[in-house]
Amino acid sequence: MRTDRFVSETELIKQRAIASDLALEIRPRGLRFFVETFGCQMNVRDSETVKGWLAEIGYTEAENKESADFILFNTCCVRDHAEKRLMGNIGALKDRKDADPGVIIGICGCMMQQEGMAKKLLKRFPHVSMIFGTNVLYRFPEMLRDVLNGERIAVTDRADDAIAEGLPKLRDNQRSAFVNIMYGCDNYCSYCIVPYVRGHERSRKPEDIRSEMVALAENGITEITLLGQNVNSYGNDGSTGMHFAQLLRYVSDVPGLKRIRFMSSHPKDLNEDVMQAIASLPNVCHHVHLPVQSGNDEILRRMNRKYTREHYCSIISRLRELVPDIEFTTDIIVGFPGETDEAFRDTMSLVEEIGYAAAFTFAYSPRQGTVAARMEDQVPESVKKERLKALNELQTRKTVENNEKYIGHTGEVLVEGFDERGEETMLYGKYQNFKMVYFPGCRELLNRYVTVKVTQSNKNSLLGEMIDA
Ligand code: 5AD
Ligand code: SF4
């Protein structure tokens, strides 16, 4: 085992000391921060850590960029035009910095881990003074101290990938939380930039994961989503003494925890043991987000996904056998290089066959440095667009079909929010298997569990009534 698998305690004590020194100066000044997060749950989680540090350093959260003294963009580079949008956002802050030189503008996240990106941005935007990647969050106090001393910094060391435990976190949500179980990814799907920017796979220790969950539950959190790029390969490097199914069993009895979710799963690693854990552990939710990406074997092979359509479908049917009320969601890419009309039809037929509760669909977009970006038979944008439209139409129809099954269904819902509709307050929340339902109620029920019966299925949503609060 590598000795530098974890950031040392001494290092963390040093960072905390810098934070409390900074707080002596920052707190009396009443300074405020604003963090804008793009991308996936992983980034949402990372932002919670940065916000945690900022709070420890004495900043409070601002409502918007305009009133903030520290502005940070947490970026994503997994798909599309994120770079253009970021440039727009940053460019728009130049006047602000001119008017108020004390304001600090920073950029972090996976886009900053891309080769040459940090340097390019520092050069192009003199009003940006702080750039850092995803692996160095533990050093935030030190980095910020340097910036407050007038330096401009870019810290994006990919090799610096030790796991840091015990970092502060500022979580907004009173009911649900994300907990990382691993970082990075070793799968190298040919379209995907994640392994290049987030580095190789590292799993946290089961004890650290469990104690974070215990602390969250003690603070009233009842729903936890375990996060990883491929949670099913948790512990596969032998460093944790537990595989994912064992981890699920190990954390499933955290007192007060009602719902455990996890994402994302990779079909090549979702084994019988995990399926048995989902079926047998009462608070593991009956929902699996299982990205399929394509329904065509040749495309799956070129994507380096390491499973066939047949294998994927066998997981779905086995899980349905073990857990009859299970729901699946997925990610699908259309227009991957070499995707013929026929290959695309295979994706359509798979979506028809499986009946996902929801699908997140994307037009393939080449990511610099990945294998697929160098493939010759790229698909024209217009074709990708057409296929995406056809696929989305199909999934909408499947969602309606799926919803109809729920009329008359009764179950427990965790209330996530409400919409005021004239006189009436409509609450919404999810059944444990991820299906969302809307129903009249009062806002005091926010974050509580209530029993709801589905009475109607509208196009995109279920409507119901409360049976008991
Ligand atoms: N182009 C389009 N979609 C992509 N995804 C990842 N990389 C790309 C890309 N280059 C999608 C995959 C993945 C989800 C998180 O993003 O479907 O599962
Ligand atoms: Fe990207 Fe594949 Fe890793 Fe998911 S499993 S993060 S798609 S390389």
Short mmCIF file of C-alpha atoms and ligand atoms in Angstrom, two decimals:
data_model
loop_
_atom_site.label_atom_id
_atom_site.label_comp_id
_atom_site.label_asym_id
_atom_site.label_seq_id
_atom_site.Cartn_x
_atom_site.Cartn_y
_atom_site.Cartn_z
CA MET A 1 0.00 0.00 0.00
CA ARG A 2 1.25 3.51 -0.74
CA THR A 3 2.20 5.40 2.36
CA ASP A 4 0.80 8.67 1.05
CA ARG A 5 -2.72 7.37 0.63
CA PHE A 6 -3.94 9.94 3.15
CA VAL A 7 -3.11 13.55 3.83
CA SER A 8 -1.33 13.61 7.20
CA GLU A 9 -2.93 14.86 10.35
CA THR A 10 -0.08 17.32 10.84
CA GLU A 11 -0.87 18.89 7.49
CA LEU A 12 -4.52 19.28 8.44
CA ILE A 13 -3.63 20.81 11.79
CA LYS A 14 -1.43 23.29 9.95
CA GLN A 15 -4.26 24.23 7.56
CA ARG A 16 -6.72 24.64 10.43
CA ALA A 17 -4.25 26.93 12.22
CA ILE A 18 -3.91 29.08 9.09
CA ALA A 19 -7.71 29.19 8.85
CA SER A 20 -8.12 30.41 12.41
CA ASP A 21 -5.40 33.04 11.93
CA LEU A 22 -7.17 34.30 8.83
CA ALA A 23 -10.47 34.35 10.69
CA LEU A 24 -9.10 36.89 13.18
CA GLU A 25 -8.72 39.26 10.28
CA ILE A 26 -11.66 38.30 8.05
CA ARG A 27 -14.47 37.87 10.60
CA PRO A 28 -14.46 41.47 11.94
CA ARG A 29 -14.64 42.76 8.37
CA GLY A 30 -17.94 40.96 7.70
CA LEU A 31 -16.75 39.56 4.37
CA ARG A 32 -18.97 37.31 2.28
CA PHE A 33 -18.52 34.52 -0.26
CA PHE A 34 -20.43 33.21 -3.23
CA VAL A 35 -19.67 29.83 -4.78
CA GLU A 36 -21.29 28.85 -8.08
CA THR A 37 -21.18 25.14 -8.85
CA PHE A 38 -21.39 23.52 -12.29
CA GLY A 39 -21.53 19.81 -13.04
CA CYS A 40 -22.23 16.69 -11.08
CA GLN A 41 -22.82 15.77 -7.41
CA MET A 42 -19.09 15.30 -7.00
CA ASN A 43 -18.64 19.01 -7.62
CA VAL A 44 -21.55 19.86 -5.35
CA ARG A 45 -19.76 17.91 -2.62
CA ASP A 46 -16.43 19.63 -3.33
CA SER A 47 -18.12 23.03 -3.09
CA GLU A 48 -19.42 22.09 0.36
CA THR A 49 -15.83 21.62 1.47
CA VAL A 50 -14.66 24.94 0.04
CA LYS A 51 -17.65 26.65 1.69
CA GLY A 52 -16.79 24.88 4.94
CA TRP A 53 -13.29 26.32 4.81
CA LEU A 54 -14.60 29.78 3.93
CA ALA A 55 -16.93 29.66 6.93
CA GLU A 56 -14.06 28.57 9.15
CA ILE A 57 -11.97 31.44 7.78
CA GLY A 58 -14.70 33.86 8.85
CA TYR A 59 -16.68 34.51 5.68
CA THR A 60 -20.46 34.26 5.61
CA GLU A 61 -22.48 33.22 2.57
CA ALA A 62 -23.71 36.00 0.25
CA GLU A 63 -26.99 35.77 -1.66
CA ASN A 64 -25.42 36.64 -4.99
CA LYS A 65 -22.15 37.44 -6.73
CA GLU A 66 -22.80 41.16 -6.62
CA SER A 67 -22.67 41.31 -2.83
CA ALA A 68 -19.76 38.88 -2.39
CA ASP A 69 -16.13 39.66 -1.61
CA PHE A 70 -14.96 36.20 -2.62
CA ILE A 71 -16.42 34.72 -5.80
CA LEU A 72 -15.62 31.17 -6.88
CA PHE A 73 -16.67 29.13 -9.89
CA ASN A 74 -16.46 25.37 -9.43
CA THR A 75 -16.22 24.10 -13.00
CA CYS A 76 -16.99 20.88 -14.87
CA CYS A 77 -15.46 19.70 -18.15
CA VAL A 78 -17.28 16.42 -18.71
CA ARG A 79 -19.54 17.64 -21.51
CA ASP A 80 -19.96 20.45 -23.99
CA HIS A 81 -19.62 24.13 -23.90
CA ALA A 82 -18.77 24.58 -20.26
CA GLU A 83 -15.56 26.38 -21.16
CA LYS A 84 -17.29 29.04 -23.24
CA ARG A 85 -19.82 29.66 -20.50
CA LEU A 86 -17.11 29.96 -17.89
CA MET A 87 -15.20 32.48 -20.01
CA GLY A 88 -18.40 34.54 -20.26
CA ASN A 89 -18.96 34.41 -16.52
CA ILE A 90 -15.38 35.39 -15.73
CA GLY A 91 -15.22 38.12 -18.36
CA ALA A 92 -18.35 39.69 -16.90
CA LEU A 93 -16.60 40.19 -13.55
CA LYS A 94 -13.81 42.41 -14.87
CA ASP A 95 -15.69 45.64 -14.22
CA ARG A 96 -16.51 44.47 -10.72
CA LYS A 97 -12.82 43.87 -9.96
CA ASP A 98 -11.89 47.28 -11.43
CA ALA A 99 -14.43 48.99 -9.22
CA ASP A 100 -13.55 46.95 -6.16
CA PRO A 101 -9.95 45.66 -6.27
CA GLY A 102 -10.40 43.89 -2.92
CA VAL A 103 -12.78 41.32 -4.36
CA ILE A 104 -11.20 37.90 -4.94
CA ILE A 105 -12.23 35.91 -8.01
CA GLY A 106 -11.32 32.23 -8.16
CA ILE A 107 -11.93 29.18 -10.33
CA CYS A 108 -11.69 25.55 -9.25
CA GLY A 109 -12.98 22.13 -10.27
CA CYS A 110 -12.15 19.50 -12.86
CA MET A 111 -11.81 21.88 -15.78
CA MET A 112 -8.82 23.38 -14.02
CA GLN A 113 -7.13 19.97 -14.01
CA GLN A 114 -7.02 19.96 -17.82
CA GLU A 115 -3.56 20.32 -19.28
CA GLY A 116 -2.53 23.96 -19.62
CA MET A 117 -5.95 25.33 -18.62
CA ALA A 118 -4.98 27.05 -15.36
CA LYS A 119 -2.06 28.90 -16.91
CA LYS A 120 -4.14 29.93 -19.90
CA LEU A 121 -6.86 31.40 -17.69
CA LEU A 122 -4.46 33.25 -15.39
CA LYS A 123 -2.92 34.86 -18.43
CA ARG A 124 -6.18 35.70 -20.12
CA PHE A 125 -7.96 37.07 -17.03
CA PRO A 126 -5.73 39.30 -14.92
CA HIS A 127 -8.66 39.85 -12.54
CA VAL A 128 -8.65 36.16 -11.54
CA SER A 129 -6.30 35.55 -8.65
CA MET A 130 -6.96 32.00 -7.53
CA ILE A 131 -7.13 28.75 -9.50
CA PHE A 132 -7.06 25.30 -7.99
CA GLY A 133 -7.91 21.72 -8.91
CA THR A 134 -9.93 19.00 -7.28
CA ASN A 135 -7.15 17.33 -5.30
CA VAL A 136 -5.89 20.24 -3.24
CA LEU A 137 -9.01 21.31 -1.35
CA TYR A 138 -7.26 20.37 1.87
CA ARG A 139 -4.80 23.22 1.26
CA PHE A 140 -7.44 25.90 0.77
CA PRO A 141 -6.48 28.06 3.82
CA GLU A 142 -2.86 28.22 2.72
CA MET A 143 -3.82 29.06 -0.86
CA LEU A 144 -6.22 31.76 0.25
CA ARG A 145 -3.63 33.26 2.61
CA ASP A 146 -1.23 33.61 -0.31
CA VAL A 147 -3.92 35.27 -2.40
CA LEU A 148 -4.82 37.66 0.43
CA ASN A 149 -1.11 38.53 0.54
CA GLY A 150 -1.32 39.67 -3.05
CA GLU A 151 -0.19 36.56 -4.95
CA ARG A 152 -1.93 35.05 -7.97
CA ILE A 153 -1.89 31.27 -7.75
CA ALA A 154 -2.67 28.18 -9.83
CA VAL A 155 -2.45 24.90 -7.92
CA THR A 156 -3.58 21.92 -9.94
CA ASP A 157 -1.29 19.06 -9.10
CA ARG A 158 -2.73 15.82 -10.45
CA ALA A 159 -0.19 13.66 -8.66
CA ASP A 160 -1.16 15.21 -5.34
CA ASP A 161 -4.08 12.85 -4.88
CA ALA A 162 -3.96 11.65 -1.28
CA ILE A 163 -7.35 11.38 0.45
CA ALA A 164 -8.00 14.12 2.99
CA GLU A 165 -10.27 13.21 5.90
CA GLY A 166 -11.88 15.57 8.36
CA LEU A 167 -12.15 18.66 6.15
CA PRO A 168 -14.84 21.17 7.11
CA LYS A 169 -18.11 21.11 5.18
CA LEU A 170 -20.94 23.53 4.86
CA ARG A 171 -24.03 21.59 3.83
CA ASP A 172 -27.23 23.47 2.98
CA ASN A 173 -29.59 20.58 3.07
CA GLN A 174 -31.21 19.52 6.35
CA ARG A 175 -32.53 16.25 5.06
CA SER A 176 -30.17 14.69 2.52
CA ALA A 177 -26.42 14.59 2.08
CA PHE A 178 -23.80 13.27 -0.29
CA VAL A 179 -20.95 11.24 1.10
CA ASN A 180 -17.93 10.37 -1.04
CA ILE A 181 -16.83 6.79 -0.80
CA MET A 182 -14.16 7.07 -3.44
CA TYR A 183 -12.44 9.54 -5.69
CA GLY A 184 -11.19 9.34 -9.27
CA CYS A 185 -11.77 6.66 -11.87
CA ASP A 186 -9.69 3.95 -13.55
CA ASN A 187 -12.12 2.91 -16.23
CA TYR A 188 -11.05 5.06 -19.14
CA CYS A 189 -14.28 4.91 -21.09
CA SER A 190 -13.00 6.22 -24.41
CA TYR A 191 -15.22 9.33 -24.48
CA CYS A 192 -14.63 10.40 -20.91
CA ILE A 193 -12.26 13.00 -19.48
CA VAL A 194 -12.85 12.13 -15.82
CA PRO A 195 -9.90 9.73 -15.31
CA TYR A 196 -7.56 12.36 -16.76
CA VAL A 197 -8.78 15.20 -14.57
CA ARG A 198 -9.84 13.45 -11.36
CA GLY A 199 -7.03 10.96 -11.35
CA HIS A 200 -6.94 7.28 -10.51
CA GLU A 201 -9.39 5.52 -8.24
CA ARG A 202 -8.91 5.87 -4.47
CA SER A 203 -11.35 4.47 -1.89
CA ARG A 204 -11.95 5.97 1.55
CA LYS A 205 -11.71 3.77 4.62
CA PRO A 206 -15.00 2.18 5.70
CA GLU A 207 -14.61 3.61 9.23
CA ASP A 208 -14.23 7.16 7.90
CA ILE A 209 -17.28 6.78 5.69
CA ARG A 210 -19.35 5.35 8.50
CA SER A 211 -18.37 7.98 11.04
CA GLU A 212 -19.22 10.76 8.60
CA MET A 213 -22.62 9.11 8.12
CA VAL A 214 -23.17 8.74 11.86
CA ALA A 215 -22.39 12.43 12.39
CA LEU A 216 -24.79 13.43 9.61
CA ALA A 217 -27.57 11.25 11.01
CA GLU A 218 -27.01 12.76 14.45
CA ASN A 219 -27.61 16.13 12.84
CA GLY A 220 -30.97 15.04 11.48
CA ILE A 221 -29.97 13.86 7.99
CA THR A 222 -32.06 10.81 7.10
CA GLU A 223 -31.08 10.25 3.46
CA ILE A 224 -27.51 9.76 2.28
CA THR A 225 -26.25 9.23 -1.24
CA LEU A 226 -22.90 7.46 -1.44
CA LEU A 227 -20.85 8.97 -4.23
CA GLY A 228 -18.21 7.63 -6.55
CA GLN A 229 -17.58 7.54 -10.30
CA ASN A 230 -18.07 3.79 -10.08
CA VAL A 231 -19.25 2.82 -6.60
CA ASN A 232 -19.32 -0.85 -7.55
CA SER A 233 -15.55 -0.96 -7.73
CA TYR A 234 -15.21 0.38 -4.18
CA GLY A 235 -12.29 -1.35 -2.49
CA ASN A 236 -11.27 -3.26 -5.62
CA ASP A 237 -7.67 -2.20 -5.11
CA GLY A 238 -7.65 -4.16 -1.86
CA SER A 239 -6.91 -1.09 0.22
CA THR A 240 -10.08 -1.03 2.29
CA GLY A 241 -10.67 -4.66 3.20
CA MET A 242 -14.24 -4.38 1.92
CA HIS A 243 -16.06 -4.41 -1.37
CA PHE A 244 -19.10 -2.29 -2.14
CA ALA A 245 -21.68 -4.84 -1.01
CA GLN A 246 -19.83 -5.24 2.29
CA LEU A 247 -19.66 -1.48 2.67
CA LEU A 248 -23.42 -1.25 2.15
CA ARG A 249 -23.96 -3.80 4.90
CA TYR A 250 -21.45 -2.07 7.15
CA VAL A 251 -23.16 1.34 6.94
CA SER A 252 -26.76 0.23 6.62
CA ASP A 253 -27.44 0.23 10.37
CA VAL A 254 -26.31 3.80 11.06
CA PRO A 255 -28.89 4.91 13.65
CA GLY A 256 -31.48 7.34 12.34
CA LEU A 257 -30.66 6.79 8.70
CA LYS A 258 -33.75 5.89 6.69
CA ARG A 259 -32.51 5.92 3.12
CA ILE A 260 -29.21 5.01 1.54
CA ARG A 261 -28.69 5.77 -2.13
CA PHE A 262 -25.60 5.40 -4.26
CA MET A 263 -24.31 6.60 -7.61
CA SER A 264 -23.00 5.96 -10.15
CA SER A 265 -22.92 2.26 -10.80
CA HIS A 266 -20.92 0.70 -13.60
CA PRO A 267 -22.64 -2.32 -15.15
CA LYS A 268 -19.37 -4.23 -15.45
CA ASP A 269 -18.93 -4.25 -11.65
CA LEU A 270 -22.48 -4.58 -10.37
CA ASN A 271 -22.35 -8.15 -9.13
CA GLU A 272 -24.74 -10.59 -7.45
CA ASP A 273 -23.44 -9.65 -4.02
CA VAL A 274 -24.42 -5.99 -4.54
CA MET A 275 -27.81 -7.06 -5.89
CA GLN A 276 -28.37 -9.21 -2.80
CA ALA A 277 -27.43 -6.27 -0.58
CA ILE A 278 -29.94 -4.00 -2.33
CA ALA A 279 -32.60 -6.68 -1.97
CA SER A 280 -31.95 -7.48 1.66
CA LEU A 281 -30.97 -4.23 3.41
CA PRO A 282 -34.16 -2.43 4.40
CA ASN A 283 -32.86 1.14 4.06
CA VAL A 284 -30.97 0.72 0.79
CA CYS A 285 -33.25 2.34 -1.77
CA HIS A 286 -34.73 0.41 -4.63
CA HIS A 287 -33.25 2.62 -7.30
CA VAL A 288 -30.16 2.07 -9.40
CA HIS A 289 -28.68 4.67 -11.69
CA LEU A 290 -27.09 2.37 -14.22
CA PRO A 291 -25.56 4.25 -17.16
CA VAL A 292 -25.84 2.13 -20.30
CA GLN A 293 -24.43 4.72 -22.77
CA SER A 294 -25.44 2.66 -25.82
CA GLY A 295 -27.54 -0.37 -26.73
CA ASN A 296 -25.14 -1.54 -29.45
CA ASP A 297 -22.33 -3.98 -28.68
CA GLU A 298 -19.87 -2.59 -31.20
CA ILE A 299 -20.33 0.95 -29.85
CA LEU A 300 -20.01 -0.34 -26.28
CA ARG A 301 -16.77 -2.00 -27.28
CA ARG A 302 -15.45 1.20 -28.85
CA MET A 303 -16.53 3.08 -25.73
CA ASN A 304 -14.40 0.64 -23.70
CA ARG A 305 -17.35 -0.10 -21.45
CA LYS A 306 -16.44 -3.78 -21.00
CA TYR A 307 -19.97 -5.20 -21.05
CA THR A 308 -22.44 -6.26 -23.70
CA ARG A 309 -26.06 -5.34 -24.11
CA GLU A 310 -26.94 -8.86 -23.07
CA HIS A 311 -24.98 -8.62 -19.85
CA TYR A 312 -26.52 -5.23 -19.07
CA CYS A 313 -30.02 -6.59 -19.62
CA SER A 314 -29.27 -9.59 -17.44
CA ILE A 315 -28.43 -7.28 -14.51
CA ILE A 316 -31.69 -5.43 -15.00
CA SER A 317 -33.75 -8.60 -15.07
CA ARG A 318 -31.97 -10.16 -12.11
CA LEU A 319 -32.53 -7.02 -10.04
CA ARG A 320 -36.18 -6.91 -11.08
CA GLU A 321 -36.52 -10.50 -9.99
CA LEU A 322 -34.96 -9.80 -6.60
CA VAL A 323 -36.53 -6.38 -6.04
CA PRO A 324 -39.88 -6.09 -7.83
CA ASP A 325 -40.43 -2.36 -7.16
CA ILE A 326 -36.95 -1.31 -8.29
CA GLU A 327 -36.59 1.63 -10.70
CA PHE A 328 -33.72 2.31 -13.06
CA THR A 329 -32.36 5.52 -14.45
CA THR A 330 -29.54 5.78 -16.96
CA ASP A 331 -27.15 7.93 -18.99
CA ILE A 332 -27.06 7.60 -22.76
CA ILE A 333 -24.72 9.12 -25.35
CA VAL A 334 -25.90 9.47 -28.93
CA GLY A 335 -23.64 10.13 -31.91
CA PHE A 336 -20.57 8.43 -30.52
CA PRO A 337 -17.96 8.05 -33.34
CA GLY A 338 -18.97 5.24 -35.66
CA GLU A 339 -22.58 5.13 -34.47
CA THR A 340 -24.57 4.10 -37.55
CA ASP A 341 -28.33 4.42 -37.91
CA GLU A 342 -28.53 0.76 -37.11
CA ALA A 343 -26.42 1.11 -33.96
CA PHE A 344 -28.60 3.99 -32.85
CA ARG A 345 -31.70 1.85 -33.42
CA ASP A 346 -30.20 -0.63 -30.94
CA THR A 347 -30.10 2.13 -28.34
CA MET A 348 -33.72 2.99 -29.10
CA SER A 349 -34.80 -0.64 -28.82
CA LEU A 350 -32.97 -1.00 -25.51
CA VAL A 351 -34.73 2.04 -24.08
CA GLU A 352 -38.02 0.65 -25.33
CA GLU A 353 -37.28 -2.73 -23.77
CA ILE A 354 -36.02 -1.62 -20.37
CA GLY A 355 -38.44 1.16 -19.52
CA TYR A 356 -36.29 3.50 -17.47
CA ALA A 357 -37.94 5.81 -14.98
CA ALA A 358 -35.75 8.55 -16.46
CA ALA A 359 -32.80 8.86 -18.81
CA PHE A 360 -30.13 11.55 -18.98
CA THR A 361 -29.31 11.82 -22.65
CA PHE A 362 -26.32 13.53 -24.23
CA ALA A 363 -24.98 14.22 -27.69
CA TYR A 364 -21.42 12.94 -27.85
CA SER A 365 -18.94 15.76 -27.53
CA PRO A 366 -15.22 15.13 -28.13
CA ARG A 367 -13.04 15.75 -25.07
CA GLN A 368 -9.48 16.65 -25.90
CA GLY A 369 -7.00 13.96 -24.92
CA THR A 370 -9.50 11.08 -24.89
CA VAL A 371 -9.32 8.10 -27.25
CA ALA A 372 -12.72 8.73 -28.85
CA ALA A 373 -11.80 12.30 -29.76
CA ARG A 374 -9.15 10.84 -32.07
CA MET A 375 -11.50 8.35 -33.73
CA GLU A 376 -12.06 9.00 -37.40
CA ASP A 377 -15.73 8.39 -37.98
CA GLN A 378 -17.14 11.32 -36.01
CA VAL A 379 -20.90 11.78 -36.44
CA PRO A 380 -22.17 15.11 -37.85
CA GLU A 381 -23.76 17.45 -35.29
CA SER A 382 -27.04 17.52 -37.22
CA VAL A 383 -27.32 13.72 -36.95
CA LYS A 384 -26.56 13.80 -33.23
CA LYS A 385 -29.26 16.39 -32.78
CA GLU A 386 -31.84 14.34 -34.66
CA ARG A 387 -31.00 11.20 -32.69
CA LEU A 388 -31.12 13.04 -29.40
CA LYS A 389 -34.56 14.36 -30.28
CA ALA A 390 -35.86 10.92 -31.25
CA LEU A 391 -34.42 9.36 -28.11
CA ASN A 392 -35.89 12.05 -25.86
CA GLU A 393 -39.31 11.60 -27.46
CA LEU A 394 -39.14 7.89 -26.85
CA GLN A 395 -38.06 8.35 -23.22
CA THR A 396 -40.88 10.84 -22.61
CA ARG A 397 -43.34 8.24 -23.82
CA LYS A 398 -41.71 5.61 -21.60
CA THR A 399 -41.82 7.97 -18.60
CA VAL A 400 -45.56 8.44 -19.13
CA GLU A 401 -46.03 4.67 -19.33
CA ASN A 402 -43.93 4.20 -16.21
CA ASN A 403 -45.96 6.84 -14.35
CA GLU A 404 -49.24 5.16 -15.19
CA LYS A 405 -48.20 2.07 -13.26
CA TYR A 406 -48.20 4.16 -10.12
CA ILE A 407 -51.87 5.13 -10.02
CA GLY A 408 -53.20 3.79 -6.72
CA HIS A 409 -49.68 3.24 -5.32
CA THR A 410 -49.20 4.14 -1.65
CA GLY A 411 -45.88 4.63 0.10
CA GLU A 412 -43.66 6.82 2.18
CA VAL A 413 -42.39 10.07 0.67
CA LEU A 414 -39.60 12.30 1.93
CA VAL A 415 -40.78 15.89 1.41
CA GLU A 416 -38.12 17.85 -0.50
CA GLY A 417 -39.84 21.11 -1.32
CA PHE A 418 -43.03 22.98 -2.12
CA ASP A 419 -44.62 25.21 -4.75
CA GLU A 420 -47.19 27.82 -3.81
CA ARG A 421 -50.04 27.59 -6.32
CA GLY A 422 -52.42 30.40 -5.44
CA GLU A 423 -54.13 29.38 -2.21
CA GLU A 424 -52.74 25.89 -2.32
CA THR A 425 -49.33 24.60 -1.28
CA MET A 426 -48.13 21.68 -3.36
CA LEU A 427 -45.47 19.59 -1.70
CA TYR A 428 -43.17 17.29 -3.60
CA GLY A 429 -40.86 14.50 -2.67
CA LYS A 430 -39.71 11.04 -3.58
CA TYR A 431 -40.67 7.49 -2.78
CA GLN A 432 -37.67 5.46 -1.79
CA ASN A 433 -37.36 4.14 -5.35
CA PHE A 434 -36.81 7.67 -6.69
CA LYS A 435 -40.26 8.30 -8.14
CA MET A 436 -41.29 11.88 -7.47
CA VAL A 437 -44.86 12.77 -6.46
CA TYR A 438 -46.69 16.08 -5.95
CA PHE A 439 -49.47 16.46 -3.39
CA PRO A 440 -51.25 19.20 -1.43
CA GLY A 441 -50.00 19.80 2.08
CA CYS A 442 -48.41 22.38 4.33
CA ARG A 443 -44.84 23.56 4.32
CA GLU A 444 -44.20 22.46 7.88
CA LEU A 445 -43.91 18.97 6.44
CA LEU A 446 -40.68 19.87 4.63
CA ASN A 447 -37.94 17.29 5.32
CA ARG A 448 -40.48 14.92 6.94
CA TYR A 449 -41.75 11.54 5.83
CA VAL A 450 -45.42 11.26 4.92
CA THR A 451 -47.52 8.54 3.33
CA VAL A 452 -48.85 9.48 -0.07
CA LYS A 453 -51.24 7.73 -2.43
CA VAL A 454 -50.92 8.43 -6.15
CA THR A 455 -54.22 9.57 -7.66
CA GLN A 456 -53.22 10.84 -11.09
CA SER A 457 -50.44 10.63 -13.58
CA ASN A 458 -49.70 13.75 -15.57
CA LYS A 459 -47.27 13.81 -18.43
CA ASN A 460 -44.12 14.32 -16.41
CA SER A 461 -45.24 13.89 -12.86
CA LEU A 462 -47.36 11.98 -10.43
CA LEU A 463 -50.05 13.64 -8.35
CA GLY A 464 -51.24 12.26 -5.09
CA GLU A 465 -52.85 12.83 -1.73
CA MET A 466 -51.52 12.46 1.76
CA ILE A 467 -52.86 9.49 3.67
CA ASP A 468 -51.08 10.27 6.87
CA ALA A 469 -48.49 12.79 7.99
N1 5AD B 1 -19.87 13.43 -24.49
C1 5AD B 1 -21.16 13.26 -24.13
N2 5AD B 1 -21.54 12.76 -22.94
C2 5AD B 1 -20.58 12.41 -22.09
N3 5AD B 1 -20.63 11.89 -20.84
C3 5AD B 1 -19.37 11.74 -20.39
N4 5AD B 1 -18.50 12.14 -21.30
C4 5AD B 1 -19.21 12.56 -22.38
C5 5AD B 1 -18.87 13.09 -23.64
N5 5AD B 1 -17.60 13.25 -24.02
C6 5AD B 1 -21.89 11.52 -20.18
C7 5AD B 1 -21.96 10.01 -19.94
C8 5AD B 1 -21.76 9.90 -18.45
C9 5AD B 1 -22.36 11.20 -17.96
C10 5AD B 1 -21.92 11.60 -16.62
O1 5AD B 1 -21.92 12.14 -18.93
O2 5AD B 1 -23.26 9.57 -20.29
O3 5AD B 1 -22.39 8.79 -17.88
FE1 SF4 B 2 -16.00 8.40 -17.08
FE2 SF4 B 2 -16.34 5.77 -17.51
FE3 SF4 B 2 -15.09 6.62 -15.26
FE4 SF4 B 2 -17.74 7.02 -15.54
S1 SF4 B 2 -16.72 5.01 -15.43
S2 SF4 B 2 -16.23 8.53 -14.85
S3 SF4 B 2 -17.94 7.40 -17.76
S4 SF4 B 2 -14.37 6.87 -17.38
#
